[in-house]
């Protein structure tokens, strides 16, 4: 278990810059999500930490060891792949034991630790199966067991849950978190699923165009995004048109140029709520979705989205005037204009 | 960007293999331009052997015969093979697996066996040796290649396109002509080129089935080699290998045979 | 794909399939079956009315050791050529499939398999020019090396093996390459991430995962080499008597067709046995 320090790492592929002066610290034992659109460099960063790429400049430390020139097989990491990448020619037990055999731990020790790892991922009875005989969720667990059985210093996960269907994915998220806590391993996790990142991690790093945009605990990043990109990428944001700013109580942050409100912070009514910020618009649509509902309200030609419990949204005919209200504290302020 | 396994040694190995594969062909081609009839060095350039080849009626007749046989074979094999591929692709029926498996004996059984078997059988039914026998044999050898190539192309064909065309009122023939055939055209071209190559390069089966004095080009070359060859044979061989490599080069472009990624 | 339902469909299916399969039947399957019949005749029916059934031709194979010895010699030749093709071709496929990327790989792959699709007789002939005494190889070596060498490779078993390896090497490369490039890159990355070095990856992953392809290539080399006759004739000279050349002789020189048919049929039996035994592998290689 170690902390990982990435310092001023730059990486080019041909002429394109995949990582641009990236510095980031992953705390010992933490669960860190790297989030960003495709092409943002999140996977490149993960694979550079793993050792599949060497950075053009900058340094990477795992624990006390400088590793930026160490090939992947010597870095003592564990990694899980999007499609699990189980060895199809080996049984589950041999898959998990592969890293131990490479390290020459001895047959008895290998058996013991494989059994232990299988227990940890609750697959104790499936050791002799082939990967092809397992379900998606089971393969997932085998891949995880294989990645941690060697007790690596850091666990790297490359969109490990994206191949699962929704229900299984939620189960596996909880399971992954439980196992990570139990083992206490530093974990870095790449995803494009913002909800997954918010649920699982202690800290989130948002990347864009090979640069780190913002790093922090999920709540902080969600509630206090540093710029318009972070605000729109992590969750949805309704941007306040400059013409409507007058008369509202807005946070004074230096250089703040744009303001936004999250859909779930808004309430809809025929009158403005007292003591809150409110703007008037025209009701456009009310979409029922079981417990929750979404409505779209036309504010000067752009649509604001409101997400609330269905019963909290009054039945208002489309085309009628409505008021959207929110607490001043829920206003997001970012420096650059959206 | 993974770190290659033993990259330098590997590439050297690959280069050596390419030398091994191409050097003799290059030497043969070079020698066909060498003036000395005994392949003596130093090399002195001459097109004499090509001139002599062009003036040798035996070689020219055999070459023309080979080309015409190959063209007929290509036509028949492509037509029959394409029809069979479409049927195998479009319909599900009992015995389909067996029919697909039956394509392999003509490819997998050594041509020596197939050729001698054909010889005996064609004599028994009164057909005997000669160009018709050669054509029948070549078509049989070429068919599996055409079917495999066209089927490979068909496997990426979306059958709902046919259904969509039908839903718009197109009849079976129109669907085939306007929807299916245009899609498999590249596969057919590749299959046809394979068929041409199989026939044009075919030696073993032609050897057993062609009439003495009425032989195809490869058979003529074999006989000439065994008699003690002359550089004219070099010249015609160089032409043959250039033609057949060019055909295969185009065919692989069309069929993307293996190796794309 | 449609299940056959209407009679119209059935008629169309038969109309499309029967020409090709009738052709294959007349030109391949009937002749192969007929060969069994002719191999038990004393003489060919077309040569006259005096023929009867006999097992003499098969008895000859069992009693005269010449034929069995030659078959054994051909099988050994097949084995030698196959092993050399694997030793040379597999590393080449490995380099192509796992270390070379992009367009260069496609081009190199094409270059490797291109000769395979070109005229095999002409390629064997080109070796005759290279290997003959006082030939290009010898002259070339003598020009480079400080001492005189005399190779005398032509008309030896070595020449036959070289020519056959040249002919069939691309098979092994082709099938191994297809198997190797189908291996998911992530699997290799996964192995490296948990500490496996190059040799471990080769031995524990690449080789086992591409084995069906490699073995399929081996079968595809072995079978035609056992039945080869043109290559030993041209490159082997007097050393070039093999099972295949004896069959050839029965048909073009000795004119003992029934014996030729019997020898061919025995070879066919051997080939079918090999193909049957290896068919699980061939199927697994999905060729």
mmCIF file of C-alpha atoms in Angstrom, chain B residues 1-244:
data_model
loop_
_atom_site.group_PDB
_atom_site.id
_atom_site.type_symbol
_atom_site.label_atom_id
_atom_site.label_comp_id
_atom_site.label_asym_id
_atom_site.label_seq_id
_atom_site.Cartn_x
_atom_site.Cartn_y
_atom_site.Cartn_z
ATOM 1 C CA UNK B 1 2.504 1.544 -27.584
ATOM 2 C CA UNK B 2 3.589 -1.638 -25.867
ATOM 3 C CA UNK B 3 7.205 -2.554 -25.528
ATOM 4 C CA UNK B 4 7.890 -5.008 -28.342
ATOM 5 C CA UNK B 5 9.159 -8.486 -27.561
ATOM 6 C CA UNK B 6 12.775 -8.810 -28.579
ATOM 7 C CA UNK B 7 12.131 -6.313 -31.361
ATOM 8 C CA UNK B 8 15.412 -6.124 -33.201
ATOM 9 C CA UNK B 9 16.047 -9.852 -33.434
ATOM 10 C CA UNK B 10 12.478 -10.394 -34.498
ATOM 11 C CA UNK B 11 12.639 -7.928 -37.323
ATOM 12 C CA UNK B 12 15.936 -9.384 -38.487
ATOM 13 C CA UNK B 13 14.317 -12.815 -38.546
ATOM 14 C CA UNK B 14 11.425 -11.492 -40.586
ATOM 15 C CA UNK B 15 13.836 -9.874 -43.031
ATOM 16 C CA UNK B 16 15.761 -13.141 -43.421
ATOM 17 C CA UNK B 17 12.554 -14.996 -44.177
ATOM 18 C CA UNK B 18 11.598 -12.470 -46.816
ATOM 19 C CA UNK B 19 15.021 -12.938 -48.384
ATOM 20 C CA UNK B 20 14.557 -16.703 -48.308
ATOM 21 C CA UNK B 21 11.130 -16.397 -49.918
ATOM 22 C CA UNK B 22 12.051 -13.916 -52.620
ATOM 23 C CA UNK B 23 15.733 -14.457 -53.391
ATOM 24 C CA UNK B 24 15.302 -17.512 -55.632
ATOM 25 C CA UNK B 25 12.515 -15.795 -57.554
ATOM 26 C CA UNK B 26 14.702 -12.735 -58.002
ATOM 27 C CA UNK B 27 17.608 -14.861 -59.141
ATOM 28 C CA UNK B 28 15.410 -16.602 -61.662
ATOM 29 C CA UNK B 29 14.108 -13.295 -62.933
ATOM 30 C CA UNK B 30 17.639 -11.883 -63.179
ATOM 31 C CA UNK B 31 18.885 -14.956 -65.004
ATOM 32 C CA UNK B 32 16.106 -14.635 -67.564
ATOM 33 C CA UNK B 33 17.843 -11.388 -68.580
ATOM 34 C CA UNK B 34 21.310 -12.922 -68.599
ATOM 35 C CA UNK B 35 22.800 -13.476 -72.032
ATOM 36 C CA UNK B 36 24.601 -16.704 -71.142
ATOM 37 C CA UNK B 37 22.592 -19.859 -71.799
ATOM 38 C CA UNK B 38 24.440 -21.616 -68.964
ATOM 39 C CA UNK B 39 23.616 -19.062 -66.300
ATOM 40 C CA UNK B 40 27.209 -17.939 -66.290
ATOM 41 C CA UNK B 41 28.340 -14.883 -64.455
ATOM 42 C CA UNK B 42 29.299 -12.074 -64.875
ATOM 43 C CA UNK B 43 25.846 -11.001 -65.760
ATOM 44 C CA UNK B 44 25.315 -9.364 -69.104
ATOM 45 C CA UNK B 45 21.927 -7.979 -69.866
ATOM 46 C CA UNK B 46 19.964 -9.345 -72.778
ATOM 47 C CA UNK B 47 16.359 -9.821 -73.749
ATOM 48 C CA UNK B 48 17.342 -12.632 -76.042
ATOM 49 C CA UNK B 49 15.443 -15.315 -74.080
ATOM 50 C CA UNK B 50 12.255 -13.327 -74.173
ATOM 51 C CA UNK B 51 12.605 -12.985 -77.912
ATOM 52 C CA UNK B 52 13.225 -16.708 -78.267
ATOM 53 C CA UNK B 53 10.323 -17.471 -76.005
ATOM 54 C CA UNK B 54 8.052 -15.277 -78.095
ATOM 55 C CA UNK B 55 9.239 -17.109 -81.181
ATOM 56 C CA UNK B 56 8.625 -20.548 -79.696
ATOM 57 C CA UNK B 57 5.209 -21.693 -80.942
ATOM 58 C CA UNK B 58 4.970 -24.436 -78.311
ATOM 59 C CA UNK B 59 5.307 -21.982 -75.465
ATOM 60 C CA UNK B 60 2.923 -19.482 -77.018
ATOM 61 C CA UNK B 61 0.224 -22.080 -77.714
ATOM 62 C CA UNK B 62 0.535 -23.502 -74.233
ATOM 63 C CA UNK B 63 0.342 -20.020 -72.734
ATOM 64 C CA UNK B 64 -2.756 -19.156 -74.732
ATOM 65 C CA UNK B 65 -4.326 -22.470 -73.797
ATOM 66 C CA UNK B 66 -3.575 -21.879 -70.112
ATOM 67 C CA UNK B 67 -5.108 -18.431 -70.202
ATOM 68 C CA UNK B 68 -8.241 -19.534 -72.043
ATOM 69 C CA UNK B 69 -8.729 -22.506 -69.732
ATOM 70 C CA UNK B 70 -8.287 -20.222 -66.733
ATOM 71 C CA UNK B 71 -10.844 -17.768 -68.104
ATOM 72 C CA UNK B 72 -13.445 -20.464 -68.699
ATOM 73 C CA UNK B 73 -12.763 -21.945 -65.256
ATOM 74 C CA UNK B 74 -13.075 -18.515 -63.653
ATOM 75 C CA UNK B 75 -16.408 -17.892 -65.320
ATOM 76 C CA UNK B 76 -17.925 -21.242 -64.361
ATOM 77 C CA UNK B 77 -16.489 -21.427 -60.868
ATOM 78 C CA UNK B 78 -17.493 -17.865 -59.978
ATOM 79 C CA UNK B 79 -21.060 -18.329 -61.208
ATOM 80 C CA UNK B 80 -21.629 -21.703 -59.549
ATOM 81 C CA UNK B 81 -19.722 -20.759 -56.409
ATOM 82 C CA UNK B 82 -21.570 -17.480 -55.909
ATOM 83 C CA UNK B 83 -24.959 -19.152 -56.314
ATOM 84 C CA UNK B 84 -23.995 -21.820 -53.801
ATOM 85 C CA UNK B 85 -22.651 -19.241 -51.315
ATOM 86 C CA UNK B 86 -25.837 -17.206 -51.429
ATOM 87 C CA UNK B 87 -27.939 -20.325 -50.906
ATOM 88 C CA UNK B 88 -25.740 -21.467 -48.021
ATOM 89 C CA UNK B 89 -25.965 -18.019 -46.473
ATOM 90 C CA UNK B 90 -29.634 -17.370 -46.979
ATOM 91 C CA UNK B 91 -31.250 -20.647 -46.018
ATOM 92 C CA UNK B 92 -31.109 -22.890 -43.007
ATOM 93 C CA UNK B 93 -31.655 -26.524 -43.785
ATOM 94 C CA UNK B 94 -30.679 -29.967 -42.628
ATOM 95 C CA UNK B 95 -27.367 -31.109 -44.052
ATOM 96 C CA UNK B 96 -25.984 -27.585 -44.427
ATOM 97 C CA UNK B 97 -23.030 -28.376 -42.149
ATOM 98 C CA UNK B 98 -22.232 -31.439 -44.259
ATOM 99 C CA UNK B 99 -22.316 -29.408 -47.456
ATOM 100 C CA UNK B 100 -19.941 -26.859 -45.945
ATOM 101 C CA UNK B 101 -17.626 -29.639 -44.788
ATOM 102 C CA UNK B 102 -17.604 -31.132 -48.290
ATOM 103 C CA UNK B 103 -15.763 -28.054 -49.528
ATOM 104 C CA UNK B 104 -12.601 -29.118 -47.764
ATOM 105 C CA UNK B 105 -11.600 -32.382 -49.463
ATOM 106 C CA UNK B 106 -10.747 -30.655 -52.766
ATOM 107 C CA UNK B 107 -8.476 -28.259 -50.835
ATOM 108 C CA UNK B 108 -7.083 -30.621 -48.221
ATOM 109 C CA UNK B 109 -6.485 -33.852 -50.147
ATOM 110 C CA UNK B 110 -3.168 -33.778 -52.015
ATOM 111 C CA UNK B 111 -3.691 -32.953 -55.668
ATOM 112 C CA UNK B 112 -1.734 -36.049 -56.617
ATOM 113 C CA UNK B 113 -4.578 -38.177 -55.255
ATOM 114 C CA UNK B 114 -7.349 -36.014 -56.692
ATOM 115 C CA UNK B 115 -5.594 -35.801 -60.050
ATOM 116 C CA UNK B 116 -4.993 -39.507 -60.455
ATOM 117 C CA UNK B 117 -8.521 -40.289 -59.285
ATOM 118 C CA UNK B 118 -9.917 -37.887 -61.891
ATOM 119 C CA UNK B 119 -7.749 -39.452 -64.568
ATOM 120 C CA UNK B 120 -9.031 -42.947 -63.856
ATOM 121 C CA UNK B 121 -12.639 -41.846 -63.533
ATOM 122 C CA UNK B 122 -12.675 -39.712 -66.669
ATOM 123 C CA UNK B 123 -11.265 -42.605 -68.636
ATOM 124 C CA UNK B 124 -13.864 -44.946 -67.190
ATOM 125 C CA UNK B 125 -16.739 -42.703 -68.269
ATOM 126 C CA UNK B 126 -15.226 -42.275 -71.698
ATOM 127 C CA UNK B 127 -14.160 -38.641 -71.361
ATOM 128 C CA UNK B 128 -10.462 -39.386 -71.261
ATOM 129 C CA UNK B 129 -7.702 -36.783 -71.239
ATOM 130 C CA UNK B 130 -7.816 -33.365 -72.838
ATOM 131 C CA UNK B 131 -8.882 -29.787 -72.339
ATOM 132 C CA UNK B 132 -12.508 -30.572 -71.273
ATOM 133 C CA UNK B 133 -11.177 -32.898 -68.584
ATOM 134 C CA UNK B 134 -8.714 -30.223 -67.423
ATOM 135 C CA UNK B 135 -11.503 -27.645 -67.208
ATOM 136 C CA UNK B 136 -13.774 -29.967 -65.234
ATOM 137 C CA UNK B 137 -10.940 -30.695 -62.817
ATOM 138 C CA UNK B 138 -9.896 -27.066 -62.402
ATOM 139 C CA UNK B 139 -13.438 -25.862 -61.734
ATOM 140 C CA UNK B 140 -13.775 -28.444 -58.971
ATOM 141 C CA UNK B 141 -10.537 -27.235 -57.359
ATOM 142 C CA UNK B 142 -11.488 -23.575 -57.716
ATOM 143 C CA UNK B 143 -15.064 -23.863 -56.421
ATOM 144 C CA UNK B 144 -14.217 -24.151 -52.711
ATOM 145 C CA UNK B 145 -12.016 -21.036 -52.917
ATOM 146 C CA UNK B 146 -14.805 -19.036 -54.557
ATOM 147 C CA UNK B 147 -17.393 -20.244 -52.045
ATOM 148 C CA UNK B 148 -15.159 -19.499 -49.053
ATOM 149 C CA UNK B 149 -14.309 -16.015 -50.332
ATOM 150 C CA UNK B 150 -17.853 -15.030 -51.264
ATOM 151 C CA UNK B 151 -19.216 -16.472 -48.009
ATOM 152 C CA UNK B 152 -16.711 -14.401 -46.056
ATOM 153 C CA UNK B 153 -18.013 -11.295 -47.788
ATOM 154 C CA UNK B 154 -21.631 -12.347 -47.255
ATOM 155 C CA UNK B 155 -21.085 -12.784 -43.533
ATOM 156 C CA UNK B 156 -21.015 -9.017 -43.212
ATOM 157 C CA UNK B 157 -24.206 -8.676 -45.261
ATOM 158 C CA UNK B 158 -27.265 -7.538 -43.352
ATOM 159 C CA UNK B 159 -30.086 -9.871 -44.343
ATOM 160 C CA UNK B 160 -32.653 -7.245 -43.288
ATOM 161 C CA UNK B 161 -31.577 -5.275 -46.370
ATOM 162 C CA UNK B 162 -33.167 -8.002 -48.485
ATOM 163 C CA UNK B 163 -36.227 -7.940 -46.270
ATOM 164 C CA UNK B 164 -36.454 -4.180 -46.524
ATOM 165 C CA UNK B 165 -36.256 -4.381 -50.340
ATOM 166 C CA UNK B 166 -39.005 -6.999 -50.335
ATOM 167 C CA UNK B 167 -41.191 -4.903 -48.073
ATOM 168 C CA UNK B 168 -40.940 -2.179 -50.687
ATOM 169 C CA UNK B 169 -42.269 -4.575 -53.277
ATOM 170 C CA UNK B 170 -39.114 -5.847 -54.983
ATOM 171 C CA UNK B 171 -39.289 -9.378 -56.326
ATOM 172 C CA UNK B 172 -36.692 -12.104 -55.695
ATOM 173 C CA UNK B 173 -34.732 -11.387 -58.860
ATOM 174 C CA UNK B 174 -34.706 -7.616 -58.334
ATOM 175 C CA UNK B 175 -33.545 -8.090 -54.739
ATOM 176 C CA UNK B 176 -30.719 -10.312 -55.902
ATOM 177 C CA UNK B 177 -29.647 -7.992 -58.703
ATOM 178 C CA UNK B 178 -30.058 -4.642 -56.938
ATOM 179 C CA UNK B 179 -29.267 -5.469 -53.301
ATOM 180 C CA UNK B 180 -27.387 -8.730 -52.772
ATOM 181 C CA UNK B 181 -25.082 -8.907 -55.769
ATOM 182 C CA UNK B 182 -23.804 -5.317 -55.475
ATOM 183 C CA UNK B 183 -22.896 -6.034 -51.863
ATOM 184 C CA UNK B 184 -20.973 -9.222 -52.595
ATOM 185 C CA UNK B 185 -19.335 -7.876 -55.757
ATOM 186 C CA UNK B 186 -15.920 -7.385 -54.120
ATOM 187 C CA UNK B 187 -16.093 -10.930 -52.756
ATOM 188 C CA UNK B 188 -16.944 -12.196 -56.234
ATOM 189 C CA UNK B 189 -14.043 -10.312 -57.774
ATOM 190 C CA UNK B 190 -11.673 -11.778 -55.189
ATOM 191 C CA UNK B 191 -13.182 -15.242 -55.658
ATOM 192 C CA UNK B 192 -12.811 -14.933 -59.434
ATOM 193 C CA UNK B 193 -9.164 -13.911 -59.082
ATOM 194 C CA UNK B 194 -8.532 -16.877 -56.770
ATOM 195 C CA UNK B 195 -10.223 -19.147 -59.287
ATOM 196 C CA UNK B 196 -8.101 -17.754 -62.116
ATOM 197 C CA UNK B 197 -4.938 -18.246 -60.072
ATOM 198 C CA UNK B 198 -5.867 -21.786 -59.034
ATOM 199 C CA UNK B 199 -6.403 -22.732 -62.659
ATOM 200 C CA UNK B 200 -3.549 -20.754 -64.197
ATOM 201 C CA UNK B 201 -1.013 -22.044 -61.648
ATOM 202 C CA UNK B 202 -2.400 -25.537 -61.449
ATOM 203 C CA UNK B 203 0.191 -28.120 -62.352
ATOM 204 C CA UNK B 204 -0.603 -31.457 -60.747
ATOM 205 C CA UNK B 205 -4.145 -31.963 -61.967
ATOM 206 C CA UNK B 206 -3.351 -30.559 -65.420
ATOM 207 C CA UNK B 207 -0.365 -32.867 -65.612
ATOM 208 C CA UNK B 208 -2.502 -35.967 -65.251
ATOM 209 C CA UNK B 209 -5.458 -34.712 -67.277
ATOM 210 C CA UNK B 210 -3.938 -32.964 -70.275
ATOM 211 C CA UNK B 211 -3.239 -34.667 -73.567
ATOM 212 C CA UNK B 212 0.476 -35.009 -74.362
ATOM 213 C CA UNK B 213 1.316 -32.366 -76.959
ATOM 214 C CA UNK B 214 -1.757 -30.448 -75.884
ATOM 215 C CA UNK B 215 -0.515 -29.315 -72.506
ATOM 216 C CA UNK B 216 -0.925 -26.235 -70.357
ATOM 217 C CA UNK B 217 1.965 -23.931 -69.580
ATOM 218 C CA UNK B 218 2.967 -25.420 -66.195
ATOM 219 C CA UNK B 219 2.926 -28.921 -67.683
ATOM 220 C CA UNK B 220 5.096 -27.730 -70.557
ATOM 221 C CA UNK B 221 7.539 -26.156 -68.111
ATOM 222 C CA UNK B 222 7.715 -29.332 -66.024
ATOM 223 C CA UNK B 223 8.477 -31.420 -69.074
ATOM 224 C CA UNK B 224 11.076 -28.892 -70.220
ATOM 225 C CA UNK B 225 12.762 -28.821 -66.795
ATOM 226 C CA UNK B 226 13.041 -32.577 -66.738
ATOM 227 C CA UNK B 227 14.548 -32.601 -70.209
ATOM 228 C CA UNK B 228 17.194 -30.075 -69.208
ATOM 229 C CA UNK B 229 15.946 -26.560 -69.252
ATOM 230 C CA UNK B 230 16.849 -23.567 -71.330
ATOM 231 C CA UNK B 231 16.665 -19.901 -70.334
ATOM 232 C CA UNK B 232 13.474 -19.460 -72.361
ATOM 233 C CA UNK B 233 11.813 -21.403 -69.582
ATOM 234 C CA UNK B 234 13.277 -18.821 -67.217
ATOM 235 C CA UNK B 235 11.693 -16.073 -69.222
ATOM 236 C CA UNK B 236 8.238 -17.599 -69.331
ATOM 237 C CA UNK B 237 8.496 -18.599 -65.643
ATOM 238 C CA UNK B 238 9.365 -15.032 -64.730
ATOM 239 C CA UNK B 239 6.324 -13.817 -66.604
ATOM 240 C CA UNK B 240 4.086 -16.411 -64.953
ATOM 241 C CA UNK B 241 5.197 -15.610 -61.434
ATOM 242 C CA UNK B 242 4.840 -11.896 -62.017
ATOM 243 C CA UNK B 243 1.324 -12.367 -63.371
ATOM 244 C CA UNK B 244 0.234 -14.734 -60.617
#
